[in-house]
Tab-separated table of C-alpha atoms and ligand atoms in Angstrom:
chain	number	residue	atom	x	y	z
A	1	MET	CA	-3.276	2.213	7.028
A	2	VAL	CA	-4.143	0.959	3.567
A	3	LYS	CA	-5.141	3.525	0.976
A	4	VAL	CA	-8.191	3.140	-1.232
A	5	ASP	CA	-8.057	4.680	-4.677
A	6	TYR	CA	-11.539	4.699	-6.155
A	7	SER	CA	-10.846	7.137	-8.966
A	8	GLY	CA	-11.360	4.212	-11.360
A	9	ALA	CA	-14.944	3.843	-10.140
A	10	GLU	CA	-16.033	7.472	-10.200
A	11	SER	CA	-17.233	7.511	-13.797
A	12	PHE	CA	-19.724	4.762	-12.834
A	13	PHE	CA	-21.297	6.699	-9.948
A	14	ARG	CA	-24.953	7.629	-10.277
A	15	GLY	CA	-26.939	10.392	-8.558
A	16	SER	CA	-25.162	11.712	-5.486
A	17	GLY	CA	-22.686	8.801	-5.473
A	18	PRO	CA	-21.441	6.797	-2.453
A	19	ASP	CA	-23.375	7.472	0.739
A	20	PHE	CA	-20.720	8.487	3.270
A	21	ALA	CA	-23.379	9.593	5.766
A	22	LEU	CA	-24.711	6.022	5.791
A	23	ALA	CA	-21.158	4.711	6.192
A	24	ALA	CA	-20.713	7.053	9.172
A	25	GLN	CA	-23.925	5.758	10.706
A	26	ALA	CA	-22.915	2.137	10.107
A	27	HIS	CA	-19.537	2.798	11.739
A	28	ARG	CA	-21.308	4.337	14.755
A	29	THR	CA	-23.658	1.364	14.996
A	30	PHE	CA	-20.664	-0.940	14.978
A	31	ALA	CA	-18.599	1.049	17.481
A	32	ASP	CA	-21.540	1.586	19.874
A	33	LYS	CA	-22.377	-2.110	19.656
A	34	SER	CA	-25.979	-1.150	18.981
A	35	GLY	CA	-26.524	-3.170	15.780
A	36	ALA	CA	-27.552	-6.727	14.994
A	37	GLY	CA	-24.905	-9.254	15.966
A	38	ALA	CA	-23.150	-6.813	18.322
A	39	ASP	CA	-22.236	-9.767	20.559
A	40	PHE	CA	-19.847	-10.882	17.810
A	41	THR	CA	-17.785	-7.734	17.405
A	42	GLY	CA	-14.995	-8.644	19.827
A	43	TRP	CA	-12.546	-9.063	16.931
A	44	ALA	CA	-11.822	-5.330	16.884
A	45	GLU	CA	-10.453	-5.578	20.437
A	46	LEU	CA	-8.760	-8.900	19.782
A	47	PRO	CA	-5.213	-7.641	19.073
A	48	ARG	CA	-5.050	-5.760	22.377
A	49	ARG	CA	-6.675	-8.596	24.311
A	50	ILE	CA	-4.453	-11.296	22.862
A	51	ARG	CA	-1.321	-9.250	23.534
A	52	ASP	CA	-2.313	-9.097	27.205
A	53	THR	CA	-3.353	-12.755	27.496
A	54	GLU	CA	-2.402	-15.631	25.194
A	55	LEU	CA	0.266	-14.131	22.946
A	56	ASP	CA	3.259	-15.232	25.051
A	57	ALA	CA	1.891	-18.775	25.322
A	58	ILE	CA	1.272	-18.883	21.573
A	59	VAL	CA	4.855	-17.829	20.841
A	60	ARG	CA	6.257	-20.332	23.379
A	61	THR	CA	4.181	-23.164	21.931
A	62	ALA	CA	5.280	-22.263	18.412
A	63	GLU	CA	8.921	-22.330	19.551
A	64	LEU	CA	8.411	-25.770	21.082
A	65	ILE	CA	6.862	-27.097	17.880
A	66	ARG	CA	9.562	-25.496	15.726
A	67	SER	CA	12.290	-26.999	17.876
A	68	ARG	CA	11.072	-30.570	17.795
A	69	SER	CA	8.961	-31.112	14.683
A	70	LYS	CA	9.408	-30.975	10.950
A	71	ALA	CA	5.712	-30.405	10.343
A	72	LEU	CA	2.553	-29.005	11.849
A	73	VAL	CA	-0.803	-30.354	10.737
A	74	VAL	CA	-3.457	-27.653	11.109
A	75	ILE	CA	-6.921	-29.176	11.214
A	76	GLY	CA	-9.831	-26.782	10.648
A	77	ILE	CA	-12.262	-25.486	8.053
A	78	GLY	CA	-13.689	-22.114	6.983
A	79	GLY	CA	-12.891	-19.419	9.489
A	80	SER	CA	-10.863	-21.942	11.464
A	81	TYR	CA	-8.226	-22.228	8.737
A	82	LEU	CA	-8.457	-19.733	5.865
A	83	GLY	CA	-6.841	-16.820	7.723
A	84	ALA	CA	-3.808	-18.840	8.798
A	85	ARG	CA	-3.398	-20.294	5.338
A	86	GLY	CA	-3.787	-16.858	3.761
A	87	ALA	CA	-1.166	-15.372	6.066
A	88	ILE	CA	1.329	-18.197	5.637
A	89	GLU	CA	1.045	-18.277	1.844
A	90	LEU	CA	1.282	-14.489	1.679
A	91	LEU	CA	4.244	-14.055	4.002
A	92	ARG	CA	6.119	-17.390	3.866
A	93	PRO	CA	5.052	-18.936	0.543
A	94	LEU	CA	8.008	-21.336	0.679
A	95	PRO	CA	9.111	-22.564	4.098
A	96	GLY	CA	12.608	-21.438	5.182
A	97	LYS	CA	15.156	-24.170	5.838
A	98	ASP	CA	14.445	-24.190	9.600
A	99	ASP	CA	10.700	-23.783	9.275
A	100	PRO	CA	8.409	-26.741	9.831
A	101	LYS	CA	6.143	-27.459	6.904
A	102	VAL	CA	2.544	-26.520	7.640
A	103	PHE	CA	-0.071	-28.911	6.254
A	104	PHE	CA	-3.776	-28.137	6.249
A	105	ALA	CA	-6.270	-30.923	6.819
A	106	GLY	CA	-9.922	-31.208	7.766
A	107	ASN	CA	-10.950	-28.538	5.253
A	108	GLY	CA	-12.905	-31.019	3.135
A	109	LEU	CA	-13.855	-34.663	2.935
A	110	SER	CA	-11.687	-35.824	0.058
A	111	PRO	CA	-9.833	-39.074	0.826
A	112	ASP	CA	-7.412	-38.308	-2.017
A	113	TYR	CA	-6.378	-35.001	-0.479
A	114	LEU	CA	-5.997	-36.622	2.935
A	115	CYS	CA	-3.834	-39.425	1.531
A	116	ASP	CA	-1.646	-36.877	-0.295
A	117	VAL	CA	-1.059	-35.039	2.982
A	118	LEU	CA	-0.267	-38.328	4.747
A	119	GLU	CA	2.149	-39.276	1.992
A	120	GLN	CA	3.945	-35.938	2.156
A	121	LEU	CA	4.083	-36.145	5.924
A	122	GLY	CA	5.795	-39.522	5.599
A	123	ASP	CA	7.811	-40.261	8.729
A	124	MET	CA	8.399	-36.614	9.686
A	125	ASP	CA	8.021	-35.708	13.341
A	126	PHE	CA	4.874	-33.658	13.582
A	127	ASP	CA	2.458	-31.859	15.866
A	128	VAL	CA	-1.248	-31.234	15.410
A	129	ASN	CA	-3.166	-28.014	15.997
A	130	VAL	CA	-6.866	-28.828	15.843
A	131	ILE	CA	-9.035	-25.737	15.507
A	132	SER	CA	-12.803	-25.753	15.893
A	133	LYS	CA	-14.877	-23.252	17.813
A	134	SER	CA	-17.924	-25.495	18.008
A	135	GLY	CA	-15.906	-28.674	18.259
A	136	THR	CA	-18.598	-30.486	16.280
A	137	THR	CA	-17.827	-29.639	12.643
A	138	LEU	CA	-17.737	-32.909	10.703
A	139	GLU	CA	-14.773	-32.298	8.382
A	140	PRO	CA	-12.166	-31.360	11.014
A	141	ALA	CA	-13.582	-33.854	13.530
A	142	VAL	CA	-13.167	-36.765	11.099
A	143	SER	CA	-9.699	-35.642	10.128
A	144	PHE	CA	-8.690	-35.189	13.755
A	145	ARG	CA	-9.741	-38.731	14.565
A	146	ILE	CA	-7.488	-39.969	11.742
A	147	PHE	CA	-4.494	-37.901	12.882
A	148	ARG	CA	-5.006	-38.953	16.511
A	149	GLU	CA	-4.764	-42.559	15.394
A	150	LEU	CA	-1.591	-41.719	13.479
A	151	LEU	CA	-0.068	-39.923	16.465
A	152	ALA	CA	-0.889	-42.871	18.713
A	153	LYS	CA	0.867	-45.264	16.309
A	154	LYS	CA	3.876	-42.990	16.017
A	155	TYR	CA	4.327	-41.708	19.561
A	156	GLY	CA	2.458	-44.277	21.713
A	157	ASP	CA	1.686	-42.927	25.173
A	158	LYS	CA	3.387	-39.632	24.262
A	159	ALA	CA	0.832	-38.912	21.501
A	160	ASP	CA	-1.174	-36.461	23.606
A	161	GLU	CA	1.909	-34.264	23.966
A	162	HIS	CA	1.712	-33.530	20.232
A	163	ILE	CA	-1.812	-32.111	20.234
A	164	PHE	CA	-2.783	-28.466	20.707
A	165	ALA	CA	-6.454	-27.512	20.607
A	166	THR	CA	-7.911	-24.123	19.718
A	167	THR	CA	-11.569	-24.034	20.687
A	168	ASP	CA	-14.284	-22.509	22.843
A	169	ALA	CA	-13.151	-21.583	26.358
A	170	ARG	CA	-15.795	-23.711	28.052
A	171	ARG	CA	-18.097	-25.668	25.751
A	172	GLY	CA	-18.110	-28.283	23.019
A	173	ALA	CA	-16.891	-31.776	22.222
A	174	LEU	CA	-13.336	-30.672	21.488
A	175	LYS	CA	-13.056	-28.742	24.738
A	176	SER	CA	-14.287	-31.770	26.729
A	177	LEU	CA	-11.891	-34.094	24.920
A	178	ALA	CA	-8.997	-31.668	25.464
A	179	ASP	CA	-9.760	-31.432	29.170
A	180	GLN	CA	-9.934	-35.229	29.477
A	181	ARG	CA	-6.677	-35.775	27.620
A	182	GLY	CA	-4.800	-32.783	29.015
A	183	TRP	CA	-4.085	-31.099	25.658
A	184	PRO	CA	-3.016	-27.469	25.932
A	185	CYS	CA	-5.916	-25.254	24.809
A	186	PHE	CA	-6.105	-21.870	23.144
A	187	VAL	CA	-9.315	-19.930	22.980
A	188	VAL	CA	-11.683	-18.864	20.209
A	189	PRO	CA	-13.412	-16.050	22.104
A	190	ASP	CA	-17.205	-16.130	22.501
A	191	ASP	CA	-17.588	-12.733	20.832
A	192	VAL	CA	-15.553	-13.573	17.721
A	193	GLY	CA	-16.997	-15.564	14.799
A	194	GLY	CA	-14.806	-17.922	12.782
A	195	ARG	CA	-14.290	-15.644	9.785
A	196	PHE	CA	-13.132	-12.786	12.048
A	197	SER	CA	-10.789	-14.937	14.154
A	198	VAL	CA	-7.467	-14.755	12.297
A	199	LEU	CA	-5.916	-12.440	14.879
A	200	SER	CA	-6.713	-14.903	17.694
A	201	ALA	CA	-4.859	-18.148	18.397
A	202	VAL	CA	-6.820	-19.588	15.441
A	203	GLY	CA	-4.510	-17.781	13.039
A	204	LEU	CA	-1.588	-16.848	15.234
A	205	LEU	CA	-0.361	-20.275	16.354
A	206	PRO	CA	0.006	-21.744	12.840
A	207	MET	CA	1.470	-18.444	11.627
A	208	ALA	CA	4.079	-18.400	14.422
A	209	VAL	CA	5.023	-22.018	13.705
A	210	ALA	CA	5.546	-21.060	10.063
A	211	GLY	CA	8.026	-18.389	11.141
A	212	ILE	CA	5.830	-15.288	10.956
A	213	ASP	CA	6.565	-12.690	13.623
A	214	VAL	CA	3.158	-12.635	15.280
A	215	ARG	CA	4.169	-9.986	17.809
A	216	ARG	CA	4.778	-7.629	14.900
A	217	VAL	CA	1.411	-8.600	13.428
A	218	ILE	CA	-0.379	-7.857	16.701
A	219	ASP	CA	1.431	-4.559	17.369
A	220	ALA	CA	0.586	-3.432	13.848
A	221	ALA	CA	-3.046	-4.552	14.194
A	222	ILE	CA	-3.469	-2.565	17.428
A	223	ALA	CA	-2.227	0.553	15.630
A	224	GLU	CA	-4.367	-0.195	12.565
A	225	PHE	CA	-7.647	-0.551	14.426
A	226	GLU	CA	-6.884	2.704	16.256
A	227	ALA	CA	-6.185	4.498	12.990
A	228	LEU	CA	-9.309	3.039	11.388
A	229	ASP	CA	-11.448	4.592	14.106
A	230	LEU	CA	-11.215	7.801	12.065
A	231	ARG	CA	-14.750	9.171	11.616
A	232	SER	CA	-14.418	10.817	8.233
A	233	PRO	CA	-14.840	10.078	4.532
A	234	GLU	CA	-11.025	9.867	4.558
A	235	ASN	CA	-11.360	6.543	6.364
A	236	PRO	CA	-10.433	3.875	3.775
A	237	ALA	CA	-12.932	1.463	5.323
A	238	TRP	CA	-15.748	3.972	4.734
A	239	GLN	CA	-14.532	4.559	1.192
A	240	TYR	CA	-14.410	0.880	0.309
A	241	ALA	CA	-17.746	0.088	1.987
A	242	ALA	CA	-19.571	3.101	0.565
A	243	VAL	CA	-18.231	2.732	-2.973
A	244	ARG	CA	-18.962	-0.997	-3.258
A	245	GLN	CA	-22.460	-0.556	-1.791
A	246	HIS	CA	-23.133	2.286	-4.214
A	247	LEU	CA	-21.905	0.234	-7.169
A	248	TYR	CA	-24.050	-2.692	-6.012
A	249	GLY	CA	-27.045	-0.369	-6.154
A	250	THR	CA	-26.212	0.406	-9.783
A	251	GLY	CA	-26.262	-3.280	-10.745
A	252	LYS	CA	-22.640	-4.285	-10.103
A	253	THR	CA	-23.561	-7.387	-8.152
A	254	VAL	CA	-20.239	-9.271	-8.410
A	255	GLU	CA	-16.955	-8.063	-6.949
A	256	ILE	CA	-13.754	-9.645	-8.139
A	257	LEU	CA	-10.759	-9.269	-5.862
A	258	GLY	CA	-7.491	-9.445	-7.760
A	259	CYS	CA	-3.823	-9.231	-6.955
A	260	TYR	CA	-0.648	-9.430	-8.992
A	261	GLU	CA	1.066	-11.512	-6.272
A	262	PRO	CA	0.300	-15.231	-6.614
A	263	SER	CA	1.014	-15.565	-2.897
A	264	PHE	CA	-2.205	-13.601	-2.275
A	265	ARG	CA	-4.386	-16.502	-3.461
A	266	PHE	CA	-5.482	-17.715	-0.035
A	267	MET	CA	-5.905	-14.202	1.325
A	268	ALA	CA	-8.498	-13.852	-1.437
A	269	GLU	CA	-10.138	-17.081	-0.202
A	270	TRP	CA	-10.181	-15.594	3.306
A	271	TRP	CA	-11.725	-12.382	1.921
A	272	LYS	CA	-14.371	-14.357	0.009
A	273	GLN	CA	-15.514	-16.074	3.183
A	274	LEU	CA	-15.422	-12.818	5.147
A	275	TYR	CA	-17.626	-10.943	2.692
A	276	GLY	CA	-19.716	-13.828	1.358
A	277	GLU	CA	-20.747	-15.119	4.758
A	278	SER	CA	-21.245	-11.638	6.185
A	279	GLU	CA	-23.253	-10.070	3.373
A	280	GLY	CA	-24.979	-12.831	1.427
A	281	LYS	CA	-28.295	-13.104	3.249
A	282	ASP	CA	-31.900	-11.924	3.182
A	283	GLY	CA	-31.835	-12.270	-0.619
A	284	ILE	CA	-29.119	-9.646	-1.126
A	285	GLY	CA	-25.329	-9.316	-1.171
A	286	ILE	CA	-22.408	-8.721	-3.493
A	287	PHE	CA	-21.039	-12.035	-4.807
A	288	PRO	CA	-17.329	-12.162	-3.909
A	289	ALA	CA	-15.061	-13.761	-6.509
A	290	SER	CA	-11.305	-13.676	-6.961
A	291	VAL	CA	-8.691	-13.710	-9.675
A	292	GLU	CA	-4.914	-13.961	-9.792
A	293	PHE	CA	-3.272	-11.554	-12.211
A	294	THR	CA	-1.663	-11.646	-14.628
A	295	ALA	CA	-2.339	-15.417	-14.908
A	296	ASP	CA	-6.132	-15.120	-14.994
A	297	LEU	CA	-6.026	-12.430	-17.670
A	298	HIS	CA	-5.280	-15.363	-19.947
A	299	SER	CA	-8.320	-17.291	-18.789
A	300	MET	CA	-10.873	-14.992	-17.169
A	301	GLY	CA	-9.719	-11.847	-18.957
A	302	GLN	CA	-12.229	-12.224	-21.767
A	303	TYR	CA	-15.181	-12.510	-19.395
A	304	ILE	CA	-14.038	-9.564	-17.296
A	305	GLN	CA	-13.494	-7.413	-20.362
A	306	ALA	CA	-16.644	-8.271	-22.281
A	307	GLY	CA	-19.010	-10.573	-20.362
A	308	PRO	CA	-22.116	-9.415	-18.447
A	309	ARG	CA	-21.526	-5.912	-17.083
A	310	ASP	CA	-22.401	-6.748	-13.494
A	311	LEU	CA	-18.782	-6.741	-12.273
A	312	MET	CA	-16.722	-4.421	-10.131
A	313	GLU	CA	-13.055	-5.058	-9.534
A	314	THR	CA	-10.895	-4.465	-6.454
A	315	ILE	CA	-7.152	-4.811	-6.829
A	316	VAL	CA	-4.874	-5.285	-3.826
A	317	ARG	CA	-1.567	-3.660	-4.620
A	318	PHE	CA	1.670	-3.951	-2.663
A	319	ASN	CA	3.698	-0.807	-3.256
A	320	LYS	CA	7.097	-2.407	-2.656
A	321	CYS	CA	8.228	-5.732	-4.060
A	322	ARG	CA	10.474	-7.920	-1.933
A	323	SER	CA	12.754	-8.733	-4.851
A	324	SER	CA	13.890	-7.301	-8.114
A	325	TYR	CA	14.922	-8.971	-11.334
A	326	ALA	CA	15.797	-7.201	-14.540
A	327	VAL	CA	14.900	-8.726	-17.911
A	328	PRO	CA	18.224	-9.765	-19.530
A	329	PHE	CA	19.516	-8.102	-22.702
A	330	GLU	CA	20.293	-10.381	-25.661
A	331	ALA	CA	22.270	-8.976	-28.564
A	332	ALA	CA	20.511	-11.173	-31.155
A	333	ASP	CA	17.055	-10.268	-29.783
A	334	ALA	CA	15.674	-13.410	-31.434
A	335	ASP	CA	12.556	-13.287	-29.238
A	336	GLY	CA	12.081	-9.563	-29.867
A	337	LEU	CA	12.071	-8.752	-26.159
A	338	ASN	CA	14.817	-6.169	-26.020
A	339	TYR	CA	12.200	-3.434	-25.662
A	340	VAL	CA	11.849	-4.571	-22.033
A	341	ALA	CA	15.515	-5.556	-21.503
A	342	GLY	CA	17.083	-3.953	-18.452
A	343	ARG	CA	13.685	-3.110	-16.965
A	344	ASP	CA	12.790	-4.628	-13.654
A	345	LEU	CA	9.965	-7.179	-13.624
A	346	ALA	CA	8.276	-5.068	-10.943
A	347	GLU	CA	8.105	-2.177	-13.405
A	348	VAL	CA	6.798	-4.415	-16.196
A	349	CYS	CA	4.155	-5.734	-13.807
A	350	ARG	CA	3.157	-2.212	-12.751
A	351	VAL	CA	2.729	-1.161	-16.380
A	352	ALA	CA	0.665	-4.295	-17.044
A	353	ALA	CA	-1.553	-3.460	-14.050
A	354	ASP	CA	-2.119	0.093	-15.293
A	355	ALA	CA	-2.945	-1.219	-18.754
A	356	VAL	CA	-5.414	-3.765	-17.354
A	357	LYS	CA	-7.086	-1.149	-15.168
A	358	ALA	CA	-7.610	1.207	-18.115
A	359	ALA	CA	-8.929	-1.596	-20.328
A	360	HIS	CA	-11.355	-2.878	-17.694
A	361	ILE	CA	-12.718	0.591	-16.925
A	362	GLU	CA	-13.191	1.148	-20.633
A	363	GLY	CA	-14.958	-2.210	-20.822
A	364	GLY	CA	-17.434	-1.156	-18.111
A	365	VAL	CA	-15.823	-2.556	-14.943
A	366	PRO	CA	-15.398	-0.015	-12.132
A	367	ASN	CA	-12.013	-0.324	-10.460
A	368	LEU	CA	-10.909	0.172	-6.860
A	369	VAL	CA	-7.320	-0.207	-5.677
A	370	VAL	CA	-6.450	-1.122	-2.106
A	371	GLU	CA	-2.842	-0.072	-1.636
A	372	VAL	CA	-0.616	-1.681	0.990
A	373	GLU	CA	2.996	-0.714	1.583
A	374	GLU	CA	4.700	-4.084	1.770
A	375	ARG	CA	4.052	-7.800	1.778
A	376	ASN	CA	5.174	-8.174	5.393
A	377	GLU	CA	3.689	-8.546	8.890
A	378	GLU	CA	2.529	-4.921	8.981
A	379	GLY	CA	1.004	-5.138	5.514
A	380	PHE	CA	-0.866	-8.294	6.451
A	381	ALA	CA	-2.209	-6.706	9.646
A	382	ALA	CA	-3.266	-3.602	7.726
A	383	LEU	CA	-5.228	-5.682	5.224
A	384	VAL	CA	-6.959	-7.793	7.861
A	385	CYS	CA	-8.054	-4.850	10.008
A	386	PHE	CA	-9.173	-2.853	6.976
A	387	PHE	CA	-11.186	-5.642	5.362
A	388	GLU	CA	-12.776	-6.691	8.672
A	389	LEU	CA	-13.921	-3.189	9.626
A	390	ALA	CA	-15.055	-2.375	6.085
A	391	CYS	CA	-17.040	-5.618	6.072
A	392	ALA	CA	-18.884	-4.663	9.248
A	393	ILE	CA	-19.633	-1.180	7.884
A	394	SER	CA	-20.650	-2.482	4.469
A	395	GLY	CA	-22.912	-5.132	6.029
A	396	TYR	CA	-24.666	-2.622	8.257
A	397	MET	CA	-25.030	-0.239	5.305
A	398	SER	CA	-26.857	-2.951	3.382
A	399	GLY	CA	-29.142	-3.658	6.344
A	400	VAL	CA	-28.039	-7.214	7.195
A	401	ASN	CA	-26.549	-8.676	10.344
A	402	PRO	CA	-22.936	-9.106	9.170
A	403	PHE	CA	-22.034	-11.439	12.017
A	404	ASP	CA	-24.335	-14.423	11.652
A	405	GLN	CA	-24.401	-17.231	9.091
A	406	PRO	CA	-27.727	-19.063	9.411
A	407	GLY	CA	-27.491	-20.271	5.803
A	408	VAL	CA	-24.576	-22.624	6.425
A	409	GLU	CA	-26.724	-24.879	8.613
A	410	ALA	CA	-29.016	-26.053	5.784
A	411	TYR	CA	-26.593	-28.495	4.151
A	412	LYS	CA	-25.383	-29.769	7.509
A	413	LYS	CA	-28.929	-30.731	8.516
A	414	ASN	CA	-29.381	-32.764	5.327
A	415	MET	CA	-25.924	-34.294	5.520
A	416	PHE	CA	-26.280	-35.425	9.147
A	417	ARG	CA	-29.688	-36.962	8.386
A	418	MET	CA	-28.389	-38.719	5.280
A	419	LEU	CA	-25.311	-40.008	7.125
A	420	GLY	CA	-27.525	-41.350	9.903
A	421	LYS	CA	-26.229	-39.190	12.759
A	422	PRO	CA	-28.213	-40.121	15.898
A	423	GLY	CA	-30.933	-37.534	16.573
A	424	ALA	CA	-30.596	-35.840	13.166
A	425	LYS	CA	-33.913	-34.951	11.483
B	1	PA5	O1	-17.080	-18.368	9.925
B	1	PA5	C1	-17.599	-19.385	10.354
B	1	PA5	O2	-18.325	-19.340	11.347
B	1	PA5	C2	-17.354	-20.738	9.733
B	1	PA5	O3	-16.558	-20.676	8.621
B	1	PA5	C3	-16.672	-21.626	10.733
B	1	PA5	O4	-15.445	-21.051	11.096
B	1	PA5	C4	-16.459	-23.023	10.166
B	1	PA5	O5	-17.685	-23.575	9.798
B	1	PA5	C5	-15.776	-23.895	11.174
B	1	PA5	O6	-16.511	-23.951	12.361
B	1	PA5	P1	-15.854	-24.506	13.682
B	1	PA5	O7	-14.705	-23.625	14.028
B	1	PA5	O8	-16.939	-24.441	14.709
B	1	PA5	O9	-15.411	-25.923	13.404
């Protein structure tokens, strides 16, 4: 389990502090499936379910793709891509020599981005994993049409063999097309929304192709969700949810998620969607932002230290680094750096993190630390399960339905009308 250290927030507590009784009630509401959106809470059972159903097929498909292709193009947007991208960048930031390169497409409408992907793909052999629960989202649908044309040019009547669809089990345009064309299908379960779907085939197939051991991820996630069922203020999900909700009540309306590992960047994007889409509704919600330390200390550091005091900060910390590298000693010491010579970069980074934490608290920014053991499959699973459960608890504590996203329809309505989609009003 992750550990939450909120000692850096305590001096900002008001009145009786975080409401653990409310967190307990929110956890009960979630577990009993008695709250709003209860039909979309299947993600907590997902690791167990997937182990007993699709996991073998996912691993076999990934092996097939790894054995024959140099690249996988993952087409999806929002919850249909951020988890996989977060996992791959966190765990395999640079592909190994036998790993296919994973490209992401369909997560926007930029022709420049698309052409860059096509250029990098060049004449590599590739497969496509198209991921869309609804099957009707414009961005991935347009991109998929383009890649289908490319596959047809490259592989002729064998093109269909290079397509794998991850979509609804029964409904939607993608499901119908897949059935017509005979593409193998993986399922986005009915009771799992996009932003909670990373531990389904949505995340697992691209992760397995990239060389991540998804069986380890799933075994760890099963254990994590069990451990997180703890009904006590010792539960890190209660601590995180209760502390951030309390701080929100004191005027800390923006939460910045930071990490000292650049490979965490897309996990932070995944987290932003998870919390933003779950909590930002009915006129309330903590605004989720993210920073990459130490890089952003040289750009955003000023604002965090001395801008409006509506910020709280959560730092994800990996206790063990994968590598070590000592700063070299130089007899001449022309750059004056011998005071750190012989010290490992991990130690220098840890000292920097402690210094930043102290400065930010002093500057009026409450600090929480989410501690994870290692940047590996187990660490990834621990983070996902923790943030998902804490999100549900935090959402219920604030009184919203954490599992819907009615607000994302507004722009689509306008866009479809303006693009002239038949039937759009
Ligand atoms: O969390 C969500 O529901 C969204 O981010 C969706 O995942 C995203 O809009 C993509 O939808 P779909 O998978 O239906 O194409």
